[in-house]
Amino acid sequence: MTKTAQLIIDGKTIELPIVEGTLGDRALDITRLRADTGFITYDPGYVNTGPCKSAITFVDGENGILRYRGYPIEQIADRGSFTETAWLLIFGQLPTRDQLSRFSAGLCAEELLHEDLRHHFEGFPPNGHPMAMLSAIINSLGCYHPDLLEIESRGEFYLAASKIISKVRTIAAFSYRKSMGLPFMYPNPALSYCRNFLHMMFSIPNRPYDPSPEAVRALSLFLTLHADHEQNCSCSTVRMVGSTQANLFASVSSGICALWGRLHGGANAGVVEMLEHIRDGESSPREVLEMVKQKKFRLMGFGHRIYKNFDPRAKILKRAAHDLLLKLGKLDELMDIAMELEQLALADPYFVERKLYPNVDFYSGIILRALNIPVQMFPVMFAIGRMPGWIAHWYEEHLETTKIHRPRQVYTGQVLRDYVPIDER
Ligand code: CMC
């Protein structure tokens, strides 16, 4: 029997069905609320709103738990790869050896851009932000695949997903090369997903870039840890755009735009800029924290809507950053500054009372710096990683939801006015 909760409004009692998830999430089903009572809910920032059911990613923010399709993030980080994770998120199961090798071969087959699409880069100014180029060109990809604008079968979805996951890396690397005035390096099908990206970023025509296995592994880990995080702002954007039956290319392009902001995927660049500010002696860590507490700005890479405990991704990335620097024999003073800042913040009542912990962005920039990725590219790296998650959510929406996302509002504007001709205003 469906459990219900009672709501009394204007003396009338209505029964709200309770929806339960497999791991104890509980929600009040208010789909009939307005029809039965005339009321809507008011929930700025959607803090209490679940617009969908989803079987992709589970987060328990109180206990610092993150699972992709039921698998703990720690196990995936330790033993999986990014392409395997992409398959898992999109198709729901760990791939067999055969599935994985066919998927990887498919990604290789899709890695080139149409030459006309490549010319789009010429239209951008040399200092154009790579996030703007990425979202514009991913959206434009749809023009080159008109047959995939309407997805009518699993095979078409598979093809569109493979194209995006493969080409996003080519587009990202070309955006960087454009911003540096360097010639584009075409992808090399003999290389793995991550190695190929580093090749397109850093090889020059007469000198192939040969990254260490540790660097390639660190990149795969970075992308894996960013691959999905349930209904965050960019994922919800993708689902919302997808709910209009907009195509996959346009929907994930909107996700890139949502990700760009400083409170979301732009935070990783914000962290490094903050650490550099401290390194350059402009403020000490204690002074930065004082300014944060006076609400002059936020401590970047700290706090999370869901995690009120350690973000498990931050724990993994902190250790990985340490290991990578050690293996590459590099020193990064920003790592020491980050650790000092973290220690001071975690001992400060302001952060303790508000349950603010390092999030995924706090240490990720140290890894990207060790890989020589410039700060401008940090949100782009996040977007490459998040692509499988966006695609998985778009498909879930496509298969299961028939309702366009269309919230209501509480109108607070003028009641009624008569139009005033311009000469009389
Ligand atoms: N520094 C200082 N104070 C903070 C911070 C922070 N990073 N985060 C939250 N607070 C304070 C906030 O000022 C508020 O204080 P008060 O109760 O005195 O008004 C309280 O904590 C609750 O904050 P909130 O704004 O209601 O929390 P939220 O869930 O709406 O925001 C957040 C979540 C991630 C936007 C926020 O923690 C933040 O701005 N963090 C810094 C930016 C960042 O690192 N973003 C990356 C998030 S994780 C990866 C991703 O999603 O892309």
Short mmCIF file of C-alpha atoms and ligand atoms in Angstrom, two decimals:
data_model
loop_
_atom_site.label_atom_id
_atom_site.label_comp_id
_atom_site.label_asym_id
_atom_site.label_seq_id
_atom_site.Cartn_x
_atom_site.Cartn_y
_atom_site.Cartn_z
CA MET A 1 0.00 0.00 0.00
CA THR A 2 1.31 3.50 -0.88
CA LYS A 3 2.32 5.45 2.22
CA THR A 4 0.90 8.95 2.39
CA ALA A 5 1.38 12.16 4.36
CA GLN A 6 -1.45 14.49 5.24
CA LEU A 7 -1.44 18.17 4.44
CA ILE A 8 -4.08 20.48 5.88
CA ILE A 9 -4.65 23.65 3.85
CA ASP A 10 -7.56 26.03 4.36
CA GLY A 11 -9.20 23.45 6.60
CA LYS A 12 -9.04 20.82 3.87
CA THR A 13 -6.96 17.66 4.38
CA ILE A 14 -5.28 16.09 1.39
CA GLU A 15 -3.22 12.94 1.15
CA LEU A 16 0.21 13.24 -0.47
CA PRO A 17 1.71 9.91 -1.62
CA ILE A 18 5.23 9.25 -0.30
CA VAL A 19 7.78 8.22 -2.92
CA GLU A 20 10.70 6.15 -1.61
CA GLY A 21 14.06 5.44 -3.24
CA THR A 22 16.06 2.22 -2.95
CA LEU A 23 18.38 3.78 -0.35
CA GLY A 24 15.88 5.55 1.87
CA ASP A 25 15.32 8.84 0.01
CA ARG A 26 11.79 9.98 0.80
CA ALA A 27 9.75 12.54 -1.11
CA LEU A 28 6.23 13.93 -0.99
CA ASP A 29 4.53 13.49 -4.33
CA ILE A 30 2.91 16.88 -4.96
CA THR A 31 1.91 16.33 -8.58
CA ARG A 32 -1.77 16.95 -7.71
CA LEU A 33 -1.13 19.74 -5.18
CA ARG A 34 -2.19 22.68 -7.34
CA ALA A 35 -5.11 20.89 -8.91
CA ASP A 36 -6.45 19.85 -5.48
CA THR A 37 -5.63 22.95 -3.41
CA GLY A 38 -4.70 25.86 -5.70
CA PHE A 39 -1.30 26.07 -3.96
CA ILE A 40 2.16 25.61 -5.49
CA THR A 41 5.41 25.10 -3.56
CA TYR A 42 7.99 27.88 -3.07
CA ASP A 43 11.54 26.51 -3.03
CA PRO A 44 14.27 28.96 -4.17
CA GLY A 45 17.33 27.13 -5.47
CA TYR A 46 15.27 23.89 -5.61
CA VAL A 47 16.80 22.97 -2.25
CA ASN A 48 13.91 20.59 -1.44
CA THR A 49 12.73 19.72 -4.94
CA GLY A 50 13.22 16.43 -6.74
CA PRO A 51 12.06 16.91 -10.35
CA CYS A 52 12.73 13.30 -11.29
CA LYS A 53 13.50 9.78 -10.13
CA SER A 54 16.94 8.65 -11.24
CA ALA A 55 18.86 5.38 -11.14
CA ILE A 56 22.26 6.76 -12.17
CA THR A 57 24.15 8.24 -9.22
CA PHE A 58 23.58 8.12 -5.47
CA VAL A 59 24.93 10.74 -3.08
CA ASP A 60 24.56 10.63 0.71
CA GLY A 61 25.86 14.04 1.71
CA GLU A 62 25.63 13.44 5.47
CA ASN A 63 27.90 10.42 5.29
CA GLY A 64 30.15 11.45 2.39
CA ILE A 65 29.01 8.61 0.11
CA LEU A 66 29.01 8.71 -3.71
CA ARG A 67 28.12 5.76 -5.94
CA TYR A 68 27.84 5.47 -9.72
CA ARG A 69 25.17 2.88 -10.61
CA GLY A 70 25.65 1.37 -7.15
CA TYR A 71 29.47 1.15 -7.25
CA PRO A 72 31.37 3.14 -4.58
CA ILE A 73 33.40 5.96 -6.09
CA GLU A 74 36.48 4.76 -4.18
CA GLN A 75 36.42 1.40 -6.00
CA ILE A 76 35.83 2.98 -9.39
CA ALA A 77 38.62 5.50 -8.80
CA ASP A 78 40.99 2.76 -7.73
CA ARG A 79 40.26 0.19 -10.41
CA GLY A 80 38.29 1.73 -13.27
CA SER A 81 39.09 3.98 -16.19
CA PHE A 82 37.24 6.97 -17.60
CA THR A 83 35.90 5.18 -20.68
CA GLU A 84 34.71 2.27 -18.54
CA THR A 85 33.00 4.77 -16.21
CA ALA A 86 31.36 6.52 -19.16
CA TRP A 87 29.88 3.21 -20.31
CA LEU A 88 28.75 2.35 -16.79
CA LEU A 89 26.97 5.66 -16.29
CA ILE A 90 25.29 5.65 -19.69
CA PHE A 91 24.31 2.00 -19.99
CA GLY A 92 23.95 1.05 -16.33
CA GLN A 93 26.37 -1.91 -16.15
CA LEU A 94 30.12 -2.34 -16.10
CA PRO A 95 31.11 -3.18 -19.68
CA THR A 96 32.41 -6.61 -20.59
CA ARG A 97 35.87 -6.70 -22.17
CA ASP A 98 34.27 -6.97 -25.59
CA GLN A 99 31.85 -4.07 -24.98
CA LEU A 100 34.66 -1.88 -23.71
CA SER A 101 36.94 -2.60 -26.63
CA ARG A 102 34.12 -1.93 -29.12
CA PHE A 103 33.24 1.29 -27.28
CA SER A 104 36.90 2.42 -27.29
CA ALA A 105 37.18 1.59 -31.00
CA GLY A 106 33.99 3.59 -31.61
CA LEU A 107 35.48 6.58 -29.77
CA CYS A 108 38.60 6.33 -31.95
CA ALA A 109 36.44 6.22 -35.07
CA GLU A 110 34.66 9.40 -34.02
CA GLU A 111 37.62 11.48 -32.88
CA LEU A 112 38.05 13.67 -35.98
CA LEU A 113 36.01 16.82 -36.60
CA HIS A 114 34.44 17.59 -39.95
CA GLU A 115 36.87 19.97 -41.68
CA ASP A 116 34.14 22.62 -42.00
CA LEU A 117 33.54 22.43 -38.26
CA ARG A 118 37.25 22.90 -37.68
CA HIS A 119 37.00 26.19 -39.57
CA HIS A 120 34.58 27.49 -36.91
CA PHE A 121 37.57 28.04 -34.64
CA GLU A 122 38.89 30.66 -37.04
CA GLY A 123 35.88 32.84 -36.22
CA PHE A 124 36.83 33.16 -32.55
CA PRO A 125 39.16 35.88 -31.30
CA PRO A 126 42.60 34.61 -30.20
CA ASN A 127 41.87 35.25 -26.52
CA GLY A 128 38.34 33.78 -26.63
CA HIS A 129 37.50 31.68 -23.58
CA PRO A 130 37.73 27.93 -24.35
CA MET A 131 34.45 27.28 -22.48
CA ALA A 132 32.60 29.56 -24.92
CA MET A 133 34.21 27.77 -27.87
CA LEU A 134 33.40 24.37 -26.37
CA SER A 135 29.71 25.03 -25.85
CA ALA A 136 29.29 26.74 -29.24
CA ILE A 137 31.04 24.01 -31.18
CA ILE A 138 29.35 21.13 -29.35
CA ASN A 139 26.01 22.71 -30.24
CA SER A 140 27.17 23.21 -33.85
CA LEU A 141 28.06 19.50 -34.04
CA GLY A 142 24.34 18.88 -34.43
CA CYS A 143 24.45 20.63 -37.83
CA TYR A 144 26.87 17.98 -39.05
CA HIS A 145 24.70 15.10 -37.87
CA PRO A 146 21.13 16.04 -38.80
CA ASP A 147 20.23 12.35 -38.76
CA LEU A 148 20.94 12.29 -35.01
CA LEU A 149 18.85 15.30 -34.00
CA GLU A 150 15.90 13.00 -33.40
CA ILE A 151 16.99 9.91 -31.49
CA GLU A 152 14.69 7.07 -32.42
CA SER A 153 16.64 3.97 -31.44
CA ARG A 154 19.25 2.82 -28.97
CA GLY A 155 21.69 2.51 -31.89
CA GLU A 156 21.25 6.18 -32.79
CA PHE A 157 21.70 7.18 -29.18
CA TYR A 158 24.87 5.08 -28.94
CA LEU A 159 26.28 6.77 -32.02
CA ALA A 160 25.42 10.30 -30.86
CA ALA A 161 26.85 9.60 -27.38
CA SER A 162 30.08 8.18 -28.85
CA LYS A 163 30.48 11.16 -31.15
CA ILE A 164 30.09 13.65 -28.31
CA ILE A 165 32.31 11.83 -25.81
CA SER A 166 35.03 11.46 -28.41
CA LYS A 167 34.81 14.85 -30.11
CA VAL A 168 34.49 16.88 -26.90
CA ARG A 169 38.13 16.05 -26.24
CA THR A 170 39.19 17.10 -29.75
CA ILE A 171 37.18 20.33 -29.52
CA ALA A 172 38.57 21.09 -26.05
CA ALA A 173 42.17 20.62 -27.20
CA PHE A 174 41.57 22.69 -30.37
CA SER A 175 40.08 25.49 -28.22
CA TYR A 176 43.28 25.57 -26.22
CA ARG A 177 45.50 25.51 -29.32
CA LYS A 178 43.46 28.32 -30.83
CA SER A 179 43.87 30.41 -27.66
CA MET A 180 47.65 29.82 -27.82
CA GLY A 181 48.00 30.47 -31.55
CA LEU A 182 49.36 26.94 -32.02
CA PRO A 183 48.61 24.62 -34.96
CA PHE A 184 45.88 22.04 -34.30
CA MET A 185 47.16 18.54 -33.68
CA TYR A 186 44.90 15.88 -35.16
CA PRO A 187 44.01 12.99 -32.86
CA ASN A 188 46.04 9.82 -33.06
CA PRO A 189 43.85 6.67 -33.06
CA ALA A 190 46.71 4.58 -31.68
CA LEU A 191 46.47 6.40 -28.35
CA SER A 192 44.13 5.85 -25.40
CA TYR A 193 41.37 8.39 -24.67
CA CYS A 194 43.38 10.37 -22.11
CA ARG A 195 46.74 10.07 -23.80
CA ASN A 196 45.22 11.22 -27.07
CA PHE A 197 43.86 14.33 -25.35
CA LEU A 198 47.31 15.16 -23.93
CA HIS A 199 48.80 14.59 -27.38
CA MET A 200 46.32 17.04 -28.99
CA MET A 201 47.02 19.57 -26.22
CA PHE A 202 50.80 19.43 -26.11
CA SER A 203 52.37 17.77 -29.16
CA ILE A 204 53.77 20.01 -31.85
CA PRO A 205 54.10 18.85 -35.46
CA ASN A 206 57.80 18.07 -35.18
CA ARG A 207 57.77 16.93 -31.52
CA PRO A 208 55.20 14.40 -30.20
CA TYR A 209 54.35 14.83 -26.54
CA ASP A 210 55.08 11.74 -24.52
CA PRO A 211 53.36 11.93 -21.13
CA SER A 212 54.32 9.61 -18.28
CA PRO A 213 51.88 6.76 -17.46
CA GLU A 214 51.29 8.50 -14.10
CA ALA A 215 50.14 11.66 -15.86
CA VAL A 216 47.76 9.68 -18.09
CA ARG A 217 46.40 7.79 -15.08
CA ALA A 218 45.90 11.02 -13.14
CA LEU A 219 43.93 12.52 -16.01
CA SER A 220 41.73 9.41 -16.22
CA LEU A 221 41.13 9.67 -12.46
CA PHE A 222 40.29 13.37 -12.70
CA LEU A 223 37.74 12.74 -15.46
CA THR A 224 36.28 9.70 -13.68
CA LEU A 225 35.69 11.65 -10.47
CA HIS A 226 33.90 14.39 -12.40
CA ALA A 227 31.80 12.02 -14.51
CA ASP A 228 28.50 12.50 -12.69
CA HIS A 229 26.99 13.99 -9.56
CA GLU A 230 23.23 13.56 -9.88
CA GLN A 231 20.95 16.61 -10.11
CA ASN A 232 23.53 19.41 -9.88
CA CYS A 233 22.92 22.67 -11.76
CA SER A 234 24.43 21.64 -15.11
CA CYS A 235 22.83 18.19 -15.06
CA SER A 236 19.46 19.72 -14.21
CA THR A 237 19.98 22.18 -17.06
CA VAL A 238 20.65 19.35 -19.48
CA ARG A 239 17.56 17.51 -18.26
CA MET A 240 15.44 20.63 -18.47
CA VAL A 241 16.54 21.44 -22.01
CA GLY A 242 16.17 17.76 -22.94
CA SER A 243 12.61 17.75 -21.55
CA THR A 244 11.58 20.01 -24.45
CA GLN A 245 12.77 17.21 -26.76
CA ALA A 246 15.75 19.35 -27.76
CA ASN A 247 18.51 17.24 -29.31
CA LEU A 248 21.40 15.75 -27.36
CA PHE A 249 24.01 18.13 -28.84
CA ALA A 250 22.04 21.24 -27.87
CA SER A 251 21.18 19.83 -24.44
CA VAL A 252 24.75 19.03 -23.39
CA SER A 253 25.90 22.35 -24.83
CA SER A 254 23.55 24.06 -22.37
CA GLY A 255 25.12 21.96 -19.61
CA ILE A 256 28.52 23.43 -20.51
CA CYS A 257 27.12 26.96 -20.11
CA ALA A 258 25.63 26.12 -16.71
CA LEU A 259 28.87 24.53 -15.58
CA TRP A 260 30.95 27.60 -16.43
CA GLY A 261 29.91 29.68 -13.40
CA ARG A 262 32.16 30.19 -10.39
CA LEU A 263 29.77 28.47 -7.99
CA HIS A 264 29.82 25.32 -10.11
CA GLY A 265 32.53 24.09 -12.51
CA GLY A 266 34.31 27.43 -12.57
CA ALA A 267 35.28 26.93 -8.92
CA ASN A 268 38.39 24.89 -9.79
CA ALA A 269 39.94 27.91 -11.54
CA GLY A 270 38.78 30.11 -8.65
CA VAL A 271 40.65 27.91 -6.15
CA VAL A 272 43.94 28.17 -8.00
CA GLU A 273 43.59 31.94 -8.43
CA MET A 274 42.95 32.22 -4.68
CA LEU A 275 45.99 30.05 -3.86
CA GLU A 276 48.16 32.09 -6.25
CA HIS A 277 46.96 35.25 -4.54
CA ILE A 278 48.24 33.84 -1.24
CA ARG A 279 51.49 32.59 -2.82
CA ASP A 280 52.15 36.05 -4.27
CA GLY A 281 51.92 37.51 -0.77
CA GLU A 282 48.79 39.56 -1.41
CA SER A 283 47.05 38.03 1.63
CA SER A 284 47.96 35.32 4.14
CA PRO A 285 45.74 32.23 4.54
CA ARG A 286 44.38 33.67 7.80
CA GLU A 287 43.59 36.99 6.12
CA VAL A 288 41.77 35.18 3.30
CA LEU A 289 39.67 33.29 5.84
CA GLU A 290 38.87 36.53 7.70
CA MET A 291 37.64 38.12 4.46
CA VAL A 292 35.59 35.00 3.70
CA LYS A 293 34.01 35.19 7.17
CA GLN A 294 33.21 38.86 6.58
CA LYS A 295 31.44 37.58 3.43
CA LYS A 296 33.66 39.59 1.08
CA PHE A 297 33.95 36.45 -1.08
CA ARG A 298 33.53 32.71 -0.72
CA LEU A 299 36.28 30.24 0.02
CA MET A 300 36.49 28.59 -3.38
CA GLY A 301 36.47 24.79 -3.40
CA PHE A 302 34.67 24.70 -0.05
CA GLY A 303 31.06 23.91 0.77
CA HIS A 304 28.46 21.92 -1.10
CA ARG A 305 24.69 21.85 -1.40
CA ILE A 306 24.58 18.12 -0.63
CA TYR A 307 27.78 17.23 1.25
CA LYS A 308 27.68 18.25 4.89
CA ASN A 309 30.70 16.07 5.49
CA PHE A 310 33.82 15.34 3.44
CA ASP A 311 33.23 15.19 -0.31
CA PRO A 312 34.70 11.73 -1.06
CA ARG A 313 36.07 13.04 -4.37
CA ALA A 314 38.11 15.68 -2.54
CA LYS A 315 39.71 13.02 -0.34
CA ILE A 316 40.71 10.96 -3.38
CA LEU A 317 41.97 13.98 -5.31
CA LYS A 318 44.04 15.25 -2.40
CA ARG A 319 45.87 11.93 -2.16
CA ALA A 320 46.18 11.70 -5.95
CA ALA A 321 47.63 15.21 -6.16
CA HIS A 322 50.25 14.27 -3.57
CA ASP A 323 51.14 11.04 -5.37
CA LEU A 324 51.31 12.68 -8.78
CA LEU A 325 53.64 15.46 -7.64
CA LEU A 326 55.84 12.87 -5.98
CA LYS A 327 55.95 10.60 -9.04
CA LEU A 328 56.59 13.47 -11.45
CA GLY A 329 59.25 14.83 -9.08
CA LYS A 330 57.47 18.20 -9.10
CA LEU A 331 57.01 20.65 -6.27
CA ASP A 332 53.95 22.84 -6.16
CA GLU A 333 53.81 25.38 -3.40
CA LEU A 334 50.08 25.77 -4.04
CA MET A 335 49.63 22.26 -2.60
CA ASP A 336 51.16 23.35 0.72
CA ILE A 337 49.08 26.50 0.74
CA ALA A 338 45.90 24.51 0.00
CA MET A 339 46.62 22.12 2.86
CA GLU A 340 47.28 24.99 5.28
CA LEU A 341 44.08 26.73 4.22
CA GLU A 342 42.09 23.51 4.60
CA GLN A 343 43.52 22.89 8.07
CA LEU A 344 42.76 26.42 9.24
CA ALA A 345 39.23 26.36 7.81
CA LEU A 346 38.36 22.98 9.29
CA ALA A 347 39.38 24.24 12.75
CA ASP A 348 37.37 27.46 12.44
CA PRO A 349 33.87 27.64 13.97
CA TYR A 350 32.54 29.53 10.90
CA PHE A 351 33.21 26.51 8.66
CA VAL A 352 32.48 23.89 11.34
CA GLU A 353 29.05 25.34 12.20
CA ARG A 354 28.06 25.57 8.53
CA LYS A 355 29.50 22.12 7.77
CA LEU A 356 31.75 23.46 5.01
CA TYR A 357 34.35 20.95 3.79
CA PRO A 358 36.67 20.85 0.76
CA ASN A 359 34.73 19.85 -2.34
CA VAL A 360 35.86 18.24 -5.61
CA ASP A 361 37.35 21.51 -6.84
CA PHE A 362 39.69 22.18 -3.92
CA TYR A 363 42.54 19.87 -4.95
CA SER A 364 41.68 19.10 -8.58
CA GLY A 365 43.53 22.18 -9.83
CA ILE A 366 46.80 20.92 -8.34
CA ILE A 367 46.52 17.82 -10.53
CA LEU A 368 45.68 19.88 -13.61
CA ARG A 369 48.64 22.18 -12.95
CA ALA A 370 50.93 19.16 -12.66
CA LEU A 371 49.65 18.10 -16.10
CA ASN A 372 50.48 21.61 -17.43
CA ILE A 373 46.82 22.38 -18.12
CA PRO A 374 46.37 26.17 -17.98
CA VAL A 375 43.83 27.64 -15.54
CA GLN A 376 41.53 28.86 -18.35
CA MET A 377 41.05 25.24 -19.35
CA PHE A 378 40.05 23.99 -15.88
CA PRO A 379 36.27 24.25 -16.37
CA VAL A 380 36.72 22.71 -19.82
CA MET A 381 38.39 19.71 -18.18
CA PHE A 382 35.42 19.44 -15.82
CA ALA A 383 33.09 19.50 -18.85
CA ILE A 384 34.96 16.68 -20.61
CA GLY A 385 34.64 14.61 -17.45
CA ARG A 386 30.97 15.44 -16.88
CA MET A 387 29.90 14.60 -20.44
CA PRO A 388 28.98 10.92 -19.76
CA GLY A 389 26.85 12.00 -16.80
CA TRP A 390 24.98 14.61 -18.83
CA ILE A 391 24.41 12.09 -21.62
CA ALA A 392 23.17 9.43 -19.18
CA HIS A 393 20.73 11.91 -17.60
CA TRP A 394 19.53 13.17 -20.97
CA TYR A 395 18.78 9.58 -22.00
CA GLU A 396 17.01 8.79 -18.75
CA GLU A 397 14.87 11.88 -19.29
CA HIS A 398 14.30 10.89 -22.92
CA LEU A 399 13.20 7.36 -22.03
CA GLU A 400 11.19 8.01 -18.92
CA THR A 401 9.76 11.50 -18.77
CA THR A 402 7.04 12.88 -20.89
CA LYS A 403 6.60 16.15 -19.05
CA ILE A 404 8.33 19.34 -20.10
CA HIS A 405 10.10 20.99 -17.12
CA ARG A 406 8.11 24.11 -16.49
CA PRO A 407 8.18 25.48 -12.92
CA ARG A 408 5.66 27.96 -11.58
CA GLN A 409 6.34 31.22 -9.76
CA VAL A 410 4.92 33.45 -7.08
CA TYR A 411 4.31 36.68 -8.99
CA THR A 412 5.27 39.82 -7.01
CA GLY A 413 5.09 42.51 -9.71
CA GLN A 414 2.66 45.33 -10.54
CA VAL A 415 -1.01 44.41 -10.28
CA LEU A 416 -2.43 46.15 -13.34
CA ARG A 417 -1.49 49.35 -15.19
CA ASP A 418 -2.72 51.16 -18.24
CA TYR A 419 -0.23 51.66 -21.08
CA VAL A 420 1.20 55.24 -21.10
CA PRO A 421 2.18 56.74 -24.47
CA ILE A 422 5.89 57.64 -24.67
CA ASP A 423 5.34 61.45 -24.67
CA GLU A 424 3.36 61.26 -21.44
CA ARG A 425 5.88 59.27 -19.35
N1 CMC B 1 32.78 30.09 1.72
C1 CMC B 1 32.22 30.81 2.71
N2 CMC B 1 30.97 30.62 3.15
C2 CMC B 1 30.25 29.69 2.54
C3 CMC B 1 30.76 28.91 1.50
C4 CMC B 1 32.09 29.14 1.10
N3 CMC B 1 32.65 28.42 0.12
N4 CMC B 1 29.81 28.05 1.08
C5 CMC B 1 28.73 28.29 1.82
N5 CMC B 1 28.99 29.29 2.71
C6 CMC B 1 28.11 29.82 3.76
C7 CMC B 1 27.07 30.78 3.18
O1 CMC B 1 27.57 32.08 3.16
C8 CMC B 1 25.94 30.57 4.15
O2 CMC B 1 26.25 31.28 5.32
P1 CMC B 1 25.08 32.01 6.19
O3 CMC B 1 24.26 30.91 6.76
O4 CMC B 1 25.83 32.81 7.20
O5 CMC B 1 24.34 32.87 5.23
C9 CMC B 1 26.00 29.08 4.47
O6 CMC B 1 27.38 28.72 4.29
C10 CMC B 1 25.12 28.22 3.57
O7 CMC B 1 25.48 28.53 2.24
P2 CMC B 1 24.50 28.43 1.01
O8 CMC B 1 24.87 29.49 0.03
O9 CMC B 1 23.08 28.40 1.48
O10 CMC B 1 24.86 27.00 0.45
P3 CMC B 1 24.46 26.43 -0.95
O11 CMC B 1 24.15 25.01 -0.76
O12 CMC B 1 23.40 27.28 -1.58
O13 CMC B 1 25.79 26.62 -1.84
C11 CMC B 1 27.85 26.23 -2.91
C12 CMC B 1 26.63 25.60 -2.22
C13 CMC B 1 28.70 25.13 -3.48
C14 CMC B 1 27.36 27.12 -4.07
C15 CMC B 1 28.63 27.07 -1.88
O14 CMC B 1 29.10 26.24 -0.84
C16 CMC B 1 29.78 27.85 -2.51
O15 CMC B 1 29.56 28.95 -3.01
N6 CMC B 1 31.04 27.27 -2.52
C17 CMC B 1 32.14 27.93 -3.16
C18 CMC B 1 32.13 27.66 -4.66
C19 CMC B 1 32.50 26.21 -4.95
O16 CMC B 1 33.47 25.68 -4.45
N7 CMC B 1 31.70 25.58 -5.85
C20 CMC B 1 31.92 24.21 -6.26
C21 CMC B 1 30.87 23.29 -5.72
S1 CMC B 1 31.26 21.55 -5.85
C22 CMC B 1 31.44 21.18 -7.52
C23 CMC B 1 30.36 21.67 -8.40
O17 CMC B 1 29.17 21.54 -8.14
O18 CMC B 1 30.71 22.20 -9.46
#
